Short mmCIF file of C-alpha atoms and ligand atoms in Angstrom, two decimals:
data_model
loop_
_atom_site.label_atom_id
_atom_site.label_comp_id
_atom_site.label_asym_id
_atom_site.label_seq_id
_atom_site.Cartn_x
_atom_site.Cartn_y
_atom_site.Cartn_z
CA MET A 1 27.88 -17.07 -28.38
CA SER A 2 31.24 -18.39 -29.53
CA PHE A 3 34.16 -16.11 -30.42
CA ASP A 4 35.73 -15.71 -33.85
CA ARG A 5 37.22 -12.89 -35.86
CA LYS A 6 35.29 -13.53 -39.09
CA ILE A 7 33.48 -10.51 -40.49
CA LYS A 8 29.99 -10.20 -39.01
CA ILE A 9 27.38 -7.86 -40.46
CA ALA A 10 25.05 -6.39 -37.84
CA PRO A 11 22.20 -4.42 -39.43
CA SER A 12 20.96 -1.59 -37.20
CA ILE A 13 17.18 -1.59 -36.92
CA LEU A 14 17.38 2.17 -36.44
CA ALA A 15 16.98 2.19 -40.24
CA ALA A 16 14.11 -0.36 -40.23
CA ASP A 17 10.37 0.26 -40.28
CA PHE A 18 9.62 1.04 -36.62
CA ALA A 19 6.03 -0.19 -37.04
CA ASN A 20 7.29 -3.59 -38.15
CA PHE A 21 10.32 -4.53 -36.04
CA GLY A 22 9.49 -8.23 -35.69
CA ALA A 23 9.15 -8.80 -39.42
CA GLU A 24 12.17 -6.59 -40.15
CA CYS A 25 14.40 -8.66 -37.81
CA GLU A 26 13.20 -11.89 -39.41
CA ALA A 27 13.80 -10.44 -42.89
CA ILE A 28 17.39 -9.32 -42.24
CA GLU A 29 18.32 -12.63 -40.63
CA ALA A 30 16.79 -14.53 -43.56
CA GLN A 31 18.84 -12.28 -45.85
CA GLY A 32 22.16 -13.12 -44.16
CA ALA A 33 22.59 -10.79 -41.16
CA ASP A 34 24.90 -12.24 -38.50
CA TRP A 35 23.78 -10.09 -35.57
CA VAL A 36 20.87 -7.68 -35.07
CA HIS A 37 21.98 -4.29 -33.70
CA VAL A 38 19.44 -2.49 -31.52
CA ASP A 39 20.02 1.22 -30.76
CA VAL A 40 18.60 2.48 -27.47
CA MET A 41 18.63 6.30 -27.12
CA ASP A 42 17.40 8.36 -24.20
CA GLY A 43 17.22 11.98 -25.41
CA HIS A 44 19.77 12.88 -22.71
CA PHE A 45 23.06 11.12 -23.48
CA VAL A 46 22.24 11.59 -27.18
CA PRO A 47 19.82 14.05 -28.83
CA ASN A 48 17.34 11.42 -29.98
CA ILE A 49 14.93 8.94 -28.36
CA THR A 50 14.18 5.44 -29.62
CA PHE A 51 12.84 2.76 -27.26
CA GLY A 52 13.60 0.74 -24.14
CA PRO A 53 13.68 -2.78 -22.72
CA ALA A 54 10.00 -3.53 -23.41
CA THR A 55 10.57 -3.12 -27.15
CA CYS A 56 13.72 -5.26 -26.95
CA ALA A 57 11.73 -7.99 -25.19
CA ALA A 58 9.03 -7.76 -27.87
CA ILE A 59 11.47 -8.21 -30.75
CA ARG A 60 13.57 -10.93 -29.05
CA PRO A 61 11.36 -13.83 -30.24
CA HIS A 62 11.85 -12.58 -33.81
CA ILE A 63 15.66 -12.88 -33.62
CA LYS A 64 17.25 -16.34 -33.84
CA GLY A 65 20.85 -15.17 -33.48
CA VAL A 66 22.62 -12.47 -31.52
CA MET A 67 20.67 -9.47 -30.20
CA ASP A 68 23.28 -6.74 -29.85
CA VAL A 69 21.97 -3.86 -27.72
CA HIS A 70 23.77 -0.52 -27.98
CA LEU A 71 22.85 1.65 -25.00
CA MET A 72 23.17 5.38 -25.67
CA ILE A 73 21.78 6.24 -22.26
CA ALA A 74 23.01 7.82 -19.03
CA PRO A 75 22.85 6.62 -16.36
CA VAL A 76 23.25 3.02 -17.55
CA ASP A 77 23.49 0.90 -14.42
CA PRO A 78 19.83 1.08 -13.30
CA TYR A 79 18.70 -0.42 -16.63
CA ILE A 80 21.22 -3.21 -17.26
CA GLU A 81 19.16 -5.95 -15.66
CA ALA A 82 16.07 -4.94 -17.64
CA PHE A 83 17.94 -5.21 -20.95
CA ALA A 84 19.49 -8.54 -19.92
CA ASN A 85 16.04 -9.82 -18.95
CA ALA A 86 14.76 -8.61 -22.33
CA GLY A 87 17.13 -11.13 -23.91
CA ALA A 88 20.12 -9.05 -24.98
CA ASP A 89 23.14 -11.23 -25.81
CA VAL A 90 25.50 -8.25 -25.96
CA ILE A 91 24.97 -5.05 -23.97
CA THR A 92 27.22 -2.15 -24.93
CA ALA A 93 27.54 0.93 -22.74
CA HIS A 94 29.46 4.11 -23.51
CA VAL A 95 32.63 4.91 -21.60
CA GLU A 96 31.43 8.55 -21.64
CA ALA A 97 28.09 7.66 -19.98
CA GLY A 98 29.27 7.77 -16.41
CA PRO A 99 32.17 7.72 -14.01
CA HIS A 100 31.93 4.05 -12.96
CA THR A 101 32.57 2.12 -16.15
CA HIS A 102 34.27 -0.70 -14.25
CA ARG A 103 31.12 -1.28 -12.20
CA THR A 104 28.94 -1.06 -15.33
CA LEU A 105 30.94 -3.75 -17.14
CA GLN A 106 30.84 -5.99 -14.05
CA ALA A 107 27.07 -5.53 -13.89
CA ILE A 108 26.60 -6.45 -17.57
CA ARG A 109 28.56 -9.68 -17.21
CA GLY A 110 26.91 -10.31 -13.87
CA ALA A 111 23.53 -10.12 -15.60
CA GLY A 112 24.65 -12.87 -17.99
CA ALA A 113 25.32 -10.79 -21.12
CA LYS A 114 28.51 -10.16 -23.06
CA ALA A 115 29.94 -6.75 -22.18
CA GLY A 116 30.58 -4.09 -24.81
CA LEU A 117 32.25 -0.72 -24.35
CA ALA A 118 31.62 2.06 -26.90
CA LEU A 119 33.90 5.02 -27.59
CA ASN A 120 32.67 8.29 -29.08
CA PRO A 121 34.75 9.76 -31.92
CA GLY A 122 36.55 12.16 -29.56
CA THR A 123 37.52 9.48 -27.03
CA PRO A 124 41.02 7.99 -27.32
CA ALA A 125 41.72 4.26 -27.67
CA SER A 126 43.73 4.36 -24.42
CA GLU A 127 40.45 4.70 -22.44
CA VAL A 128 39.97 0.92 -22.72
CA GLU A 129 43.36 0.00 -21.24
CA TYR A 130 42.16 -0.95 -17.74
CA TYR A 131 38.99 -2.67 -18.96
CA LEU A 132 40.56 -5.19 -21.33
CA ASP A 133 39.93 -8.14 -19.02
CA MET A 134 36.29 -7.09 -18.58
CA VAL A 135 35.04 -6.55 -22.13
CA ASP A 136 33.92 -8.86 -24.92
CA LEU A 137 33.52 -6.10 -27.49
CA ILE A 138 34.80 -2.58 -28.11
CA CYS A 139 32.57 -0.41 -30.28
CA VAL A 140 34.26 2.38 -32.23
CA MET A 141 31.71 5.05 -33.08
CA THR A 142 32.51 6.29 -36.57
CA VAL A 143 29.76 8.92 -36.33
CA ASN A 144 28.56 11.00 -33.40
CA PRO A 145 25.93 8.78 -31.75
CA GLY A 146 22.27 9.70 -32.01
CA PHE A 147 21.25 9.31 -35.63
CA GLY A 148 21.55 6.95 -38.57
CA GLY A 149 22.61 7.98 -42.04
CA GLN A 150 25.57 10.17 -41.03
CA LYS A 151 28.93 10.45 -42.76
CA PHE A 152 31.72 8.09 -41.68
CA ILE A 153 34.50 9.86 -39.71
CA HIS A 154 37.78 8.69 -41.26
CA SER A 155 40.00 9.69 -38.33
CA GLN A 156 38.59 6.68 -36.43
CA ILE A 157 40.47 4.19 -38.64
CA ASP A 158 43.67 4.95 -36.76
CA LYS A 159 41.83 4.31 -33.47
CA VAL A 160 40.82 0.86 -34.72
CA LYS A 161 44.48 0.07 -35.47
CA GLN A 162 45.50 1.23 -31.99
CA LEU A 163 42.77 -0.93 -30.40
CA ARG A 164 43.81 -3.94 -32.44
CA ALA A 165 47.35 -3.56 -31.05
CA LEU A 166 46.09 -3.05 -27.46
CA ILE A 167 43.82 -6.10 -27.63
CA GLY A 168 46.51 -8.50 -28.85
CA ASP A 169 45.32 -12.12 -28.57
CA ARG A 170 42.40 -11.41 -26.24
CA PRO A 171 39.00 -12.63 -27.47
CA ILE A 172 37.53 -9.14 -27.90
CA HIS A 173 35.49 -8.07 -30.91
CA ILE A 174 36.11 -4.68 -32.51
CA GLN A 175 32.79 -3.31 -33.70
CA ILE A 176 32.34 -0.33 -36.01
CA ASP A 177 29.17 1.72 -35.77
CA GLY A 178 28.20 4.52 -38.12
CA GLY A 179 28.48 5.19 -41.82
CA VAL A 180 29.53 1.65 -42.74
CA ASP A 181 28.98 0.94 -46.45
CA PRO A 182 30.85 -0.95 -49.20
CA ILE A 183 33.42 1.88 -49.41
CA THR A 184 34.19 2.21 -45.70
CA ALA A 185 33.82 -1.49 -44.73
CA PRO A 186 37.19 -2.58 -46.21
CA LEU A 187 38.97 0.33 -44.51
CA VAL A 188 37.85 -0.73 -41.03
CA ALA A 189 38.23 -4.45 -41.73
CA GLN A 190 41.81 -3.86 -42.82
CA ALA A 191 42.42 -1.87 -39.63
CA GLY A 192 41.25 -4.86 -37.56
CA ALA A 193 37.49 -4.62 -37.05
CA ASP A 194 35.30 -7.73 -37.26
CA VAL A 195 31.72 -6.64 -36.40
CA LEU A 196 30.30 -4.10 -38.85
CA VAL A 197 27.08 -2.33 -37.90
CA ALA A 198 25.22 -0.91 -40.87
CA GLY A 199 21.80 0.73 -40.83
CA SER A 200 21.07 2.81 -43.92
CA ALA A 201 23.44 0.81 -46.15
CA VAL A 202 21.59 -2.45 -45.36
CA PHE A 203 17.97 -1.27 -45.38
CA LYS A 204 18.18 0.99 -48.44
CA GLY A 205 16.02 -0.06 -51.37
CA GLY A 206 14.24 -2.86 -49.50
CA SER A 207 11.24 -3.50 -47.28
CA VAL A 208 9.58 -6.39 -45.46
CA SER A 209 7.57 -7.14 -48.60
CA ASN A 210 10.66 -6.79 -50.82
CA PRO A 211 13.61 -8.00 -48.68
CA THR A 212 15.95 -9.08 -51.50
CA PRO A 213 17.81 -5.71 -51.50
CA TYR A 214 18.65 -6.33 -47.81
CA GLY A 215 20.46 -9.51 -48.85
CA ASP A 216 22.18 -7.81 -51.78
CA ASN A 217 23.34 -4.96 -49.52
CA ILE A 218 24.61 -7.36 -46.81
CA ARG A 219 26.48 -9.46 -49.38
CA THR A 220 28.07 -6.38 -50.97
CA ILE A 221 29.29 -5.00 -47.63
CA ARG A 222 30.58 -8.43 -46.54
CA ALA A 223 32.41 -9.03 -49.84
CA ALA A 224 33.99 -5.56 -49.66
CA ALA A 225 35.17 -6.19 -46.10
CA GLU A 226 36.39 -9.72 -46.76
CA GLY A 227 38.18 -8.61 -49.92
CA VAL A 228 41.03 -7.40 -47.76
CA TRP A 229 41.75 -10.93 -46.61
CA ALA A 230 41.77 -12.38 -50.15
O1 5RP B 301 24.41 3.82 -33.07
C1 5RP B 301 24.00 4.32 -34.09
C2 5RP B 301 23.81 5.81 -34.17
O2 5RP B 301 24.09 6.38 -32.96
C3 5RP B 301 23.63 3.45 -35.27
O3 5RP B 301 23.88 2.10 -34.94
C4 5RP B 301 24.39 3.82 -36.53
O4 5RP B 301 24.32 5.16 -36.82
C5 5RP B 301 23.97 2.96 -37.71
O5 5RP B 301 23.37 3.70 -38.71
P1 5RP B 301 24.09 4.03 -40.11
O6 5RP B 301 24.70 2.76 -40.63
O7 5RP B 301 22.96 4.54 -40.94
O8 5RP B 301 25.15 5.08 -39.84
FE1 FE2 B 302 24.50 1.69 -32.74
#
């Protein structure tokens, strides 16, 4: 996985057909997705349950590019190796998930994955200050984690700007997760984000048997985000 700051669209399969993950991952990649975002929820850290490492391992052969695993679980550390063994390229843990974030990030890199750190909407940008040499990605949650299809929280745009300044020249991605669509994408891109997770806005109107809307949606979000650089 090489580093660049070009806009990357990462469809969240939280909005896909759960009975058809393999085909859904193949369809979104064929339609232009850069990364595939995989939301793991435990019913404890967040009020919803999705799936675990076995499902990630099952979908891995259906993803050619980056499998980006967003862990909304606590505790995190006992499961890092399982998600790395399942083939995750990026493993993102929440700073709010436990007291030993430093150890968690070490464990993710130690397991051979890129390390991501996610911040809930109420968590300040300054939380990342002492982890900057240990992270490959910072995920700004622009909704409260747990569900797809929620409304984008605009106050987080200022947090993205603060993170951009804190990161400086370091090769760290800023990812946005929640409520990304063609209206909000340019706002976060302009603030300095480069990886845009989008669930409902990518999968709406399409299906495995009719995947063209996935491509249209991805292109529209990308063009809106890239417009700021024109
Ligand atoms: O982590 C998540 C929720 O906790 C999802 O990745 C996120 O909500 C994407 O869905 P949408 O684009 O529909 O908001
Ligand atoms: Fe997510």
